[in-house]
Coordinates of C-alpha atoms in Angstrom, one line a residue:
X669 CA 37.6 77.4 240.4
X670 CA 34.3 78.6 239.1
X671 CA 33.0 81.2 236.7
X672 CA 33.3 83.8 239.4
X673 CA 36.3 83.3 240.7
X674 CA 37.9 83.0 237.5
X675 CA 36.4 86.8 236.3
X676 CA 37.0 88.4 239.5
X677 CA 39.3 90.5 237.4
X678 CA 36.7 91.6 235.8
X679 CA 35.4 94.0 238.3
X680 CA 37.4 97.3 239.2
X681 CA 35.9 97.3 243.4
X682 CA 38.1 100.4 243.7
X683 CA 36.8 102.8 240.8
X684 CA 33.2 103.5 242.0
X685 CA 33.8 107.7 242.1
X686 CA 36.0 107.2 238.8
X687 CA 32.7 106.0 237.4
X688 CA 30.6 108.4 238.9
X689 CA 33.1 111.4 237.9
X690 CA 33.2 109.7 234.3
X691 CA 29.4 109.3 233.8
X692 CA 28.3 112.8 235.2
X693 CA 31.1 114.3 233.6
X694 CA 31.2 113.1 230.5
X695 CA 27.4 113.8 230.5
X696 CA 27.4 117.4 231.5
X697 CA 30.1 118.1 228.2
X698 CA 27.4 116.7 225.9
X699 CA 24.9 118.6 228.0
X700 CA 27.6 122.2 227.1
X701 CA 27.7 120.4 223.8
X702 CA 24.1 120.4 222.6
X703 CA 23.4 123.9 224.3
X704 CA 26.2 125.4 222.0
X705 CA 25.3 123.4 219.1
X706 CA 21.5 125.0 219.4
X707 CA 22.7 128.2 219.8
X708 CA 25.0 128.7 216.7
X709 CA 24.7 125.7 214.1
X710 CA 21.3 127.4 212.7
X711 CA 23.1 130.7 211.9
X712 CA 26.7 128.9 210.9
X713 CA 25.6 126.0 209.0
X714 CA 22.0 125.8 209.1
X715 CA 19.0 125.9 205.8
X716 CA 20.5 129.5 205.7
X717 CA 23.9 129.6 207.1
X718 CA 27.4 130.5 206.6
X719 CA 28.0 126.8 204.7
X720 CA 24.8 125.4 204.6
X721 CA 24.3 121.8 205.5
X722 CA 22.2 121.0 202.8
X723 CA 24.6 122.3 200.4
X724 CA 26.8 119.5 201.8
X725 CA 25.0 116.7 201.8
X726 CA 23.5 117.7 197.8
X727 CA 27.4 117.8 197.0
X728 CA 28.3 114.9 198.9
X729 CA 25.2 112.8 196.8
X730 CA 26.3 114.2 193.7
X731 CA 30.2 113.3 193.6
X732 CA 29.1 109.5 194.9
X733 CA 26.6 109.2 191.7
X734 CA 29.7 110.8 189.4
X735 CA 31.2 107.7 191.0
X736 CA 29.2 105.4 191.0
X737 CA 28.7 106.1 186.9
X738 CA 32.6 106.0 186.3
X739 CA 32.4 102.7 187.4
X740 CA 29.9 101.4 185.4
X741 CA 31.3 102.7 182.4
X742 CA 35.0 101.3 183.5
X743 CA 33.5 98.3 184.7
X744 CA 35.0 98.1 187.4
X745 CA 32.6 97.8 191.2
X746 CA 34.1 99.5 193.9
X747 CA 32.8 99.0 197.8
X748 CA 31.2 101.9 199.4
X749 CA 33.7 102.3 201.9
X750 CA 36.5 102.6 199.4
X751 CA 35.0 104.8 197.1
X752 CA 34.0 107.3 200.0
X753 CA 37.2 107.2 201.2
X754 CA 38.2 108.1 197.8
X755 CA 35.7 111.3 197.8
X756 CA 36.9 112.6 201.7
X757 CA 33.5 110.5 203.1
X758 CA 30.8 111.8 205.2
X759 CA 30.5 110.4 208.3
X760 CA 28.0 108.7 209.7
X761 CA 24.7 111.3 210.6
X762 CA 21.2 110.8 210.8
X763 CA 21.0 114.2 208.0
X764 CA 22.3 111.7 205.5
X765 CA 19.0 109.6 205.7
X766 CA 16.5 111.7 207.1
X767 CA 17.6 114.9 205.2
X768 CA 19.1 118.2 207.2
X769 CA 16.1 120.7 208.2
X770 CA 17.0 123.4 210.7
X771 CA 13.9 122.0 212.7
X772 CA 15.2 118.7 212.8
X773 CA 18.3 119.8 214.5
X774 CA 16.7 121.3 216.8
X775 CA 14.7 117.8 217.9
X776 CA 18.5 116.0 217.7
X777 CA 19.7 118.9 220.2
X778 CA 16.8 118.8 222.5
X779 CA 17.0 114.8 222.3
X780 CA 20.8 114.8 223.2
X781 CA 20.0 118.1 226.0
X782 CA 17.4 116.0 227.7
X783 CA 19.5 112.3 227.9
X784 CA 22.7 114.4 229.2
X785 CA 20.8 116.2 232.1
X786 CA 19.4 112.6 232.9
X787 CA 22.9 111.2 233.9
X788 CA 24.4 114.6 234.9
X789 CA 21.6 114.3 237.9
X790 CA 22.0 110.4 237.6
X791 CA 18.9 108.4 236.7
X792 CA 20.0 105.9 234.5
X793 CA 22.6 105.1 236.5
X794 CA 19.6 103.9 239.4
X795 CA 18.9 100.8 236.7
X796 CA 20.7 97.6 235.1
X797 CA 23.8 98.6 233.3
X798 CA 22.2 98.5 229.6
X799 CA 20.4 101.7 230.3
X800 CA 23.1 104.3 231.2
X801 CA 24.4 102.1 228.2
X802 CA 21.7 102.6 225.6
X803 CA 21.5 106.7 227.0
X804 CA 25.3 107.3 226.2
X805 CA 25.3 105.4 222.7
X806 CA 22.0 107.6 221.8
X807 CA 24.8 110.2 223.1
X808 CA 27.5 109.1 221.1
X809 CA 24.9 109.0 217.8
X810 CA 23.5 112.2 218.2
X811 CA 26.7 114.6 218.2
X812 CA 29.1 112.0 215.8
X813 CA 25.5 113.3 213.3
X814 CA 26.5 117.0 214.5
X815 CA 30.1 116.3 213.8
X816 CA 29.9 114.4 210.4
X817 CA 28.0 117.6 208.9
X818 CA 29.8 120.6 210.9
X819 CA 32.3 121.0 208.2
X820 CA 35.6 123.6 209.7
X821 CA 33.1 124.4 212.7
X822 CA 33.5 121.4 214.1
X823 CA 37.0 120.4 213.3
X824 CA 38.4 120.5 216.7
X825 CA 39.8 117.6 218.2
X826 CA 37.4 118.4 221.6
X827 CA 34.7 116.7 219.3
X828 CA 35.9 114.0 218.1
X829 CA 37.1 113.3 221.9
X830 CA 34.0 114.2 223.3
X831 CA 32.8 111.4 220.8
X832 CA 35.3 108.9 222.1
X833 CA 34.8 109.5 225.5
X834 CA 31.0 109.3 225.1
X835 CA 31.2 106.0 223.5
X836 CA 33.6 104.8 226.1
X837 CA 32.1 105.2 228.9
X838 CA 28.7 103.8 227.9
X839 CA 30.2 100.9 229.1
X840 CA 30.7 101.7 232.4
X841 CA 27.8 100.0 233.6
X842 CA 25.4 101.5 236.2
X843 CA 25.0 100.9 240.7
X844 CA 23.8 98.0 240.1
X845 CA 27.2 96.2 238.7
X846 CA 30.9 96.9 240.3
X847 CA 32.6 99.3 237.7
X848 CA 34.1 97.3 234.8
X849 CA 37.8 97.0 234.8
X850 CA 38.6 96.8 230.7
X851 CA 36.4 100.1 230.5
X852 CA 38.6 102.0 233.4
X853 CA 41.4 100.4 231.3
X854 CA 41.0 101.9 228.2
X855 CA 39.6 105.4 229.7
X856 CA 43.4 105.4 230.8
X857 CA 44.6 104.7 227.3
X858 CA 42.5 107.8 226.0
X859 CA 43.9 109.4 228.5
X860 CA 48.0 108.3 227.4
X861 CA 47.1 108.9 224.0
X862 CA 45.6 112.4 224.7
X863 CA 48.6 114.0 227.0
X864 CA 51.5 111.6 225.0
X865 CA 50.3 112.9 221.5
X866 CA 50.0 116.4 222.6
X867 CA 53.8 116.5 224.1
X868 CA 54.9 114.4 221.2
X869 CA 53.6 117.4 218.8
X870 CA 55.3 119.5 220.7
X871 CA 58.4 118.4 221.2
X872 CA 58.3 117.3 217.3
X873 CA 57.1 120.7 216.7
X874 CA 58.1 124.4 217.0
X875 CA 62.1 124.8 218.4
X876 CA 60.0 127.3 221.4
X877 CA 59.3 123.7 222.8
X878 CA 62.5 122.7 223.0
X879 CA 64.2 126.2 224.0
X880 CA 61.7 126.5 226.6
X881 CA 59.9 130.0 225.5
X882 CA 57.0 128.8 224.2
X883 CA 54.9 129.9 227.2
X884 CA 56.4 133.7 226.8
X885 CA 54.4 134.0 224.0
X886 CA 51.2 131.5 224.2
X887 CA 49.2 133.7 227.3
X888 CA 49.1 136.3 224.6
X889 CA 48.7 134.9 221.3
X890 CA 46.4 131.8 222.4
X891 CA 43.3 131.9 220.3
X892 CA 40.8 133.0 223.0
X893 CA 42.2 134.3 226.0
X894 CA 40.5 134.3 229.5
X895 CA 40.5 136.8 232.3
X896 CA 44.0 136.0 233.7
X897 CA 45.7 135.4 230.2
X898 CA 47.3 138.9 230.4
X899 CA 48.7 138.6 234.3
X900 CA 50.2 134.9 233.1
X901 CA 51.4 136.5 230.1
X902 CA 53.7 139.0 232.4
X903 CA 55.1 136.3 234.7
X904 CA 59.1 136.7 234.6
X905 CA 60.6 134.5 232.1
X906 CA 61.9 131.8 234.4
X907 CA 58.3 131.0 235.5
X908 CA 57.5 130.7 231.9
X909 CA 60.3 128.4 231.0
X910 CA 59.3 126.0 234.4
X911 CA 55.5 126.2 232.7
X912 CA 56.9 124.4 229.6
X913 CA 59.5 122.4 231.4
X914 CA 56.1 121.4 233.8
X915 CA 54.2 120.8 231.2
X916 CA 56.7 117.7 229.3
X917 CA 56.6 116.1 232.2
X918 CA 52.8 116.3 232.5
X919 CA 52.4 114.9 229.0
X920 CA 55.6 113.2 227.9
X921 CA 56.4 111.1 231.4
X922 CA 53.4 111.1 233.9
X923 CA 50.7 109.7 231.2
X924 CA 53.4 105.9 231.2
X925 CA 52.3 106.0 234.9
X926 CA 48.5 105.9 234.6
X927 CA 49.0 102.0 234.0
X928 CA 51.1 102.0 237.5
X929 CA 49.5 100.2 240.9
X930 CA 47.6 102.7 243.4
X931 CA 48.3 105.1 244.8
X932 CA 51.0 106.2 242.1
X933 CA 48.0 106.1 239.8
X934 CA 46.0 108.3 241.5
X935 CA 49.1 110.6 241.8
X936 CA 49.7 110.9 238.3
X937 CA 45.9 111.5 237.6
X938 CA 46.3 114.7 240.0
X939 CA 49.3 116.0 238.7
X940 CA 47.2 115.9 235.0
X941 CA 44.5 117.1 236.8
X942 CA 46.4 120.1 238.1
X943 CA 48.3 120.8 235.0
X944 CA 44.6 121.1 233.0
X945 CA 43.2 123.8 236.0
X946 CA 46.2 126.1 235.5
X947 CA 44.9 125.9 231.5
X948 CA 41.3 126.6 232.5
X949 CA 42.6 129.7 234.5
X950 CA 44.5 130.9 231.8
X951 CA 42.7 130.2 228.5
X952 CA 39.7 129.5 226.7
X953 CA 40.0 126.1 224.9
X954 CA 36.4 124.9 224.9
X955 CA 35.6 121.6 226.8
X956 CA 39.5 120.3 226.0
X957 CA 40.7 120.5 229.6
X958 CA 37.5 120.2 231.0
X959 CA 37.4 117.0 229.7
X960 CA 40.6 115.8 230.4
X961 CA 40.2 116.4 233.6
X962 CA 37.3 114.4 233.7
X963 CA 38.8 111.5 232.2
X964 CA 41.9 111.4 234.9
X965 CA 39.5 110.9 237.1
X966 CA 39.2 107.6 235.5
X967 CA 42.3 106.6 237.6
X968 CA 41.7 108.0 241.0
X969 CA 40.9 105.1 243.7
X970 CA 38.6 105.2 245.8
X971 CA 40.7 104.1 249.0
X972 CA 43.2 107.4 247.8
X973 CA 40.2 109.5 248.0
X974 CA 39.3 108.1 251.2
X975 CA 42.5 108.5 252.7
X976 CA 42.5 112.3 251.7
X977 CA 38.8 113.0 252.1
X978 CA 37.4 111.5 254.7
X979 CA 34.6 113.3 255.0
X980 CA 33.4 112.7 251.5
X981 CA 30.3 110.2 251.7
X982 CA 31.7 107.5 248.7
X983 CA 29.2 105.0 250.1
X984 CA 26.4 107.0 248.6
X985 CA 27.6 105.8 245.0
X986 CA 29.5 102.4 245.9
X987 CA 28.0 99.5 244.6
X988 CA 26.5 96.8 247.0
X989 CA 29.3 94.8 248.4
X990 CA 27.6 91.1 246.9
X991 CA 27.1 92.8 243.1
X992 CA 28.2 91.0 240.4
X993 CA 28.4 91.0 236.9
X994 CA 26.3 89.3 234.6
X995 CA 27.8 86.9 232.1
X996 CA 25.6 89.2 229.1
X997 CA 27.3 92.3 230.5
X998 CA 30.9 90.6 230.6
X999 CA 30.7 89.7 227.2
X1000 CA 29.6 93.1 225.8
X1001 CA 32.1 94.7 227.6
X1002 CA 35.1 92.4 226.9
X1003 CA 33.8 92.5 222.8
X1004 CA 33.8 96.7 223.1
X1005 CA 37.6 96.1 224.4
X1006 CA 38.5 93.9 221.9
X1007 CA 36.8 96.4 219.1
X1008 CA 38.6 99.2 220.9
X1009 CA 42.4 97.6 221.0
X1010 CA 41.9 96.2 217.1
X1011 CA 40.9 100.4 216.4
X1012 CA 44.3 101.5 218.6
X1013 CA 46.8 100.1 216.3
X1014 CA 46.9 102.9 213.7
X1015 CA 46.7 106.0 216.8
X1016 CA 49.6 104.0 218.6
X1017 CA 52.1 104.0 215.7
X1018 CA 50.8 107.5 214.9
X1019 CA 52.7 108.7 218.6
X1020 CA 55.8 107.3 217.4
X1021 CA 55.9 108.5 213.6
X1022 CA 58.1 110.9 212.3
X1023 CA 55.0 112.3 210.8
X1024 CA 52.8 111.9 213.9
X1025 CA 49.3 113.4 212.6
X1026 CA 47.4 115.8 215.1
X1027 CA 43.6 115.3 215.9
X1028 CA 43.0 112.5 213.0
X1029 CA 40.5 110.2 213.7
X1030 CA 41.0 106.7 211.9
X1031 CA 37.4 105.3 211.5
X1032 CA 34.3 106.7 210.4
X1033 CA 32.6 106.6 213.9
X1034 CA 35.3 108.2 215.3
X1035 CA 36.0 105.7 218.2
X1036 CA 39.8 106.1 218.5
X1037 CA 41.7 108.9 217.2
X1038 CA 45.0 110.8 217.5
X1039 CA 45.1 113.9 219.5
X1040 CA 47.4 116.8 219.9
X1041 CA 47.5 120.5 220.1
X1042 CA 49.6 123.5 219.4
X1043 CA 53.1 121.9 218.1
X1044 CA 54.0 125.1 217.2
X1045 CA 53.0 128.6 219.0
X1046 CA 53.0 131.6 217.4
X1047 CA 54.6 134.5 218.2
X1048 CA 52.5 137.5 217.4
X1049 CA 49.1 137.9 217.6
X1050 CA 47.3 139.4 214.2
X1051 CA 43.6 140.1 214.6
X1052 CA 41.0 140.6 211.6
X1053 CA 38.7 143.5 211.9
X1054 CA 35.4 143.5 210.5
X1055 CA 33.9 146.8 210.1
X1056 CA 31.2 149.1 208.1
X1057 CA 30.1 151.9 206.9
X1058 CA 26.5 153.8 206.1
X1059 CA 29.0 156.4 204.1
X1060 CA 30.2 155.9 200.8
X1061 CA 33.4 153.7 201.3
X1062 CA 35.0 155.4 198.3
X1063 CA 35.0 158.7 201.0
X1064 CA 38.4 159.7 202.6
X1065 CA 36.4 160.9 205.5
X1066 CA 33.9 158.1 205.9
X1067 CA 33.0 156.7 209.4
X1068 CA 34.0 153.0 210.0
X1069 CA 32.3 151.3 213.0
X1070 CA 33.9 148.0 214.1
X1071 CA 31.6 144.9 214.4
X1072 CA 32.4 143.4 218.3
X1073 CA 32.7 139.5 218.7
X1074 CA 32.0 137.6 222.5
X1075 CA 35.5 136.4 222.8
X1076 CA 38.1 137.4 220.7
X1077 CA 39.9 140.7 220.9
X1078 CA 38.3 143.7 219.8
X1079 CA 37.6 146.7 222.7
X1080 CA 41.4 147.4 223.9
X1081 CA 40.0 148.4 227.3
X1082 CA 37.8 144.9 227.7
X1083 CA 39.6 142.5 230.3
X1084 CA 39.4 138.9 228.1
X1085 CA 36.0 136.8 229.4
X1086 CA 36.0 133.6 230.5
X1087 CA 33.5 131.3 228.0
X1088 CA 34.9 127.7 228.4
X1089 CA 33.8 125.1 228.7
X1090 CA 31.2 127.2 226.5
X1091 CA 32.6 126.8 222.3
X1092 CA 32.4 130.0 220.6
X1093 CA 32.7 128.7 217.3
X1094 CA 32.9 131.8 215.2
X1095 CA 35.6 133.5 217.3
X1096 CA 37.8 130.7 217.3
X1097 CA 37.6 130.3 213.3
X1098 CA 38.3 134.2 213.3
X1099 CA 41.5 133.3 215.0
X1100 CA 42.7 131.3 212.0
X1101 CA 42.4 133.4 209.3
X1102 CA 45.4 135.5 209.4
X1103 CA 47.3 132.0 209.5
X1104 CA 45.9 130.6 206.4
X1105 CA 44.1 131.9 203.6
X1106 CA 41.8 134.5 204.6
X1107 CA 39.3 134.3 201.6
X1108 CA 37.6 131.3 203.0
X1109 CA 34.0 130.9 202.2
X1110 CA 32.6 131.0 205.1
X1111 CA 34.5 134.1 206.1
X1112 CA 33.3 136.0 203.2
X1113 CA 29.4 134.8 203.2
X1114 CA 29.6 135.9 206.9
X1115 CA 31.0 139.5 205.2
X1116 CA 27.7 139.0 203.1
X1117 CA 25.4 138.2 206.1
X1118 CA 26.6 141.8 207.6
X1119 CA 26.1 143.4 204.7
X1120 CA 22.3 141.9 204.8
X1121 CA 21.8 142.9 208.7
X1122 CA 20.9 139.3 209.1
X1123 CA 19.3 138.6 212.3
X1124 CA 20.9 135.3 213.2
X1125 CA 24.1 136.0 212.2
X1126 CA 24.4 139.6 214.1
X1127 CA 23.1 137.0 217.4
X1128 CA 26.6 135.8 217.0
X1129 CA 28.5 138.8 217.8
X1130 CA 28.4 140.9 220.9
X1131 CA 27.8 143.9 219.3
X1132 CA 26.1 145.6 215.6
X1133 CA 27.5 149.1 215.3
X1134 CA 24.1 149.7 213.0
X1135 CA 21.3 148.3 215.6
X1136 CA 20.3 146.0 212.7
X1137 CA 20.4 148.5 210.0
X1138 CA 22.3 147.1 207.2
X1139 CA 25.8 149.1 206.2
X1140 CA 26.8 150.6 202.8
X1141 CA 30.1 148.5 202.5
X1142 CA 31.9 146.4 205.2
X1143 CA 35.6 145.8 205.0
X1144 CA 38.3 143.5 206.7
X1145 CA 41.9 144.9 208.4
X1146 CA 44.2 143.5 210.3
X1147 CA 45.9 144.4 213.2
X1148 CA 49.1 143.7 215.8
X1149 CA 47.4 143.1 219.2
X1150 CA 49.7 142.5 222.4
X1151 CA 49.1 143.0 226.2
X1152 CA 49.2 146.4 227.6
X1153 CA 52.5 146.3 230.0
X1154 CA 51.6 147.1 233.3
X1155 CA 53.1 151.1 232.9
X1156 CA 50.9 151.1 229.3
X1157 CA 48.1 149.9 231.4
X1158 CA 48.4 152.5 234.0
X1159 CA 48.7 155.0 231.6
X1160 CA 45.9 154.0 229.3
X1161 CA 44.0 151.7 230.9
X1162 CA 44.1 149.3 228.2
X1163 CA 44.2 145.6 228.2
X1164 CA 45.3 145.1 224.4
X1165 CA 48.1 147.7 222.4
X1166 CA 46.8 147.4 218.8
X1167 CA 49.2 148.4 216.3
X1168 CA 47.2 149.0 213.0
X1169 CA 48.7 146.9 209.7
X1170 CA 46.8 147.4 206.6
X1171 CA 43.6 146.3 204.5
X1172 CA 43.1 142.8 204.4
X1173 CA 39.4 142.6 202.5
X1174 CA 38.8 146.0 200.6
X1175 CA 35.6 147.6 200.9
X1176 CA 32.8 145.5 199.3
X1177 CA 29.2 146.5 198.9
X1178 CA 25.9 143.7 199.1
X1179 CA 26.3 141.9 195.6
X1180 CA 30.3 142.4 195.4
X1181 CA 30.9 139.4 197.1
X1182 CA 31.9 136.2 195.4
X1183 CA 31.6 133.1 197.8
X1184 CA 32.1 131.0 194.5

């Protein structure tokens, strides 16, 4: 037996439109990715944003140096790694070397824009496999420097998955190899890990899980919902309860049969598939399902997709039939696998701990992490509204206008718009607030932006009650919102019932605000 024959493993002949679905996929994320970082990272954490970037990084310097001189004067030499570990350590980012400047993240954006609309139309793909390779780890670099620095903006577990996917499939190769098989391997182990750990949280989590009504209340109290939230939302009960009973078996059963021979694979990755489109339809949750989606794909066949579609031209992307893989391109691969099954230990006892973590990444380059979402639901929806005045707030009879965010609730009469796989960063945080503590830094400086009419930070909302002028005193309330019923619909014409609460943030004037 020669070399050949003995790594004919290697090669997964049956996974050329996985690859392709992976690659352009995976791509065309970062691509959303980059977009949406240029848009709002200036305004939220930028030279002058909501929590500045190079406020971070001057903190992060100056609690390492406190270390550092604690352990001269004890003696006592600790290694980098532990010592950052000690201090909550920054990740990896090009800001910590080259310093942050607002013109500087826009070069990493464009950088990252341009390599992701290279794959999405597919020209690295058209050379040897190290290119699509060296593209996708540029990929990986670029947004893991976003991530590192983004602070609660970007602590949603769609980035450090978009990280882990884009690191994965760098090593997918390109046309000119057949698609590696450890690489479609492990795509399906992010893909267990991602659907097990989510239905683990959930059946670990909130008793609606396990009483089957968690559904009644998540169309309506999800935090961005889309244009059919409301309609899902009024389903009968039963449908609701066969949602949630659906949904287990999409994340607790099918994901054990990703690692089962064709075509049950390919049947598993569609009921996944399908499970993630009914979310699309009926939420806003960023790239999350988009992504998922994509990587199921990593398990459809080829000969399944022929069977079904036989009109769909798969030889335009196959790779030549006498391809093979070059022993340089084995061994990187097979090394990446080994790396990546040495990471999994620590993710795979996290699925089966009693204190199972959700979205937790367990190295610094976040290459293999611990997902999971929404382990407990809540059951009413409270909304903070931000308002102002040009009156003097101590007035009885003072006119408040209400400032209006892109997607979350405000207008009772606006239908909910559908912005993923677009991340509207702000409104999502906004959700938050009444759940935790609502003085959060960045909440009030954003109050202080307001009261300053600043430009960028008014480019974040959907609408300035003072065209730019800057208000006498802004203030904070909260509010009960649920879906109109259909006979309050027809009657008002409403979407949202909001049911008014009381004063959450009291009137504050510019200089009244303490963002210590």
């Amino acid at each position: 037996m020669d070399w050949g024959d003995w790594l004919s493993w290697f090669d997964a002949r049956d996974a050329d439109l996985a690859r392709e679905v992976l690659q352009r996929g995976i791509a065309a994320l970062f691509l959303v990715a980059f977009l949406s970082t240029l848009n709002q990272f200036r305004p939220l954490l930028g030279e002058r944003g909501l929590l500045p970037v190079p406020e971070l990084l001057e903190a992060v310097r100056g609690a390492e140096q406190r270390a550092r001189d604690r352990e001269e004067r004890a003696g006592r030499p600790v290694g980098f790694l532990r010592r950052t570990r000690r201090l909550g350590y920054l990740g990896p980012t090009v800001f910590r070397r080259w310093g942050y400047s607002d013109a500087k993240l826009v070069a990493v954006c464009a950088t990252g824009t341009v390599l992701a609309a290279s794959v999405v139309v597919g020209l690295p793909q058209l050379g040897p496999p190290w290119v699509p390779m060296l593209v996708f780890l540029a990929l990986w670099a670029l947004y893991l420097s976003i991530v590192s620095v983004g602070q609660t903006f970007y602590g949603f577990g769609w980035e450090m998955l978009l990280c882990e996917a884009g690191f994965l499939v760098a090593f997918l190769g390109s046309r000119e190899v057949p698609p590696p098989l450890p690489t479609i391997v492990l795509v399906w182990w992010l893909v267990f890990r991602l659907e097990f750990g989510a239905g683990m949280i959930k059946i670990r989590g909130g008793r609606e899980w396990r009483d089957l009504t968690a559904l009644m209340y998540h169309h309506e109290t999800q935090p961005m919902p889309g244009p059919l939230s409301r309609r899902a939302h009024l389903l009968p009960a039963w449908f609701h309860r066969l949602e949630v009973l659906g949904n287990h078996a999409a994340q607790l059963v099918v994901p054990f049969l990703l690692f089962a021979p064709q075509p049950i694979r390919t049947i598993a990755a569609a009921v996944i598939i399908a499970t993630q489109l009914w979310l699309v339809v009926t939420g806003n949750f960023a790239w999350l399902n988009w992504i998922t989606i994509v990587l199921a794909f990593g398990a459809v066949g080829d000969e399944a997709v022929q069977w079904l579609l036989p009109w769909l031209p798969l030889e335009a992307i196959q790779t030549p039939a006498d391809a093979t893989s070059p022993p340089w391109w084995i061994t990187i691969v097979l090394a990446v696998a080994v790396l990546i099954v040495w990471l999994s230990r620590h993710p795979l006892m996290n699925l089966f701990s009693k204190r199972q973590l959700m979205n937790a990444s367990f190295d610094r380059f976040m290459l293999v992490n611990a997902y999971g979402a929404f382990g407990t639901v809540t059951k009413e929806r409270v909304e903070i509204i931000v308002e102002g005045t040009v009156d003097d707030p101590r007035d009885r009879d003072a006119e408040w206008r209400e400032y209006g965010f892109k997607g979350k609730p405000g207008d009772p009469a606006r239908v909910p718009r559908q912005f993923a796989p677009y991340h509207l960063r702000l409104d999502w945080l906004m959700w938050f607030l009444p759940l935790g503590r609502l003085h959060e830094v960045w909440f009030l400086r954003f109050l202080e932006k307001l009261l300053e009419a600043d430009a960028a930070t008014l480019r974040l909302l959907a609408h300035d009650p003072f065209d730019g002028e800057r208000p006498r005193a802004v203030r904070a309330r909260t509010e009960l919102f649920t879906f109109a019923t259909r006979e309050e619909h027809r009657r008002t014409g409403h979407v949202w019932m909001r049911h008014p609460l009381g004063t959450a943030i009291p009137p504050i004037a510019l200089g009244e605000v303490d963002t210590r």
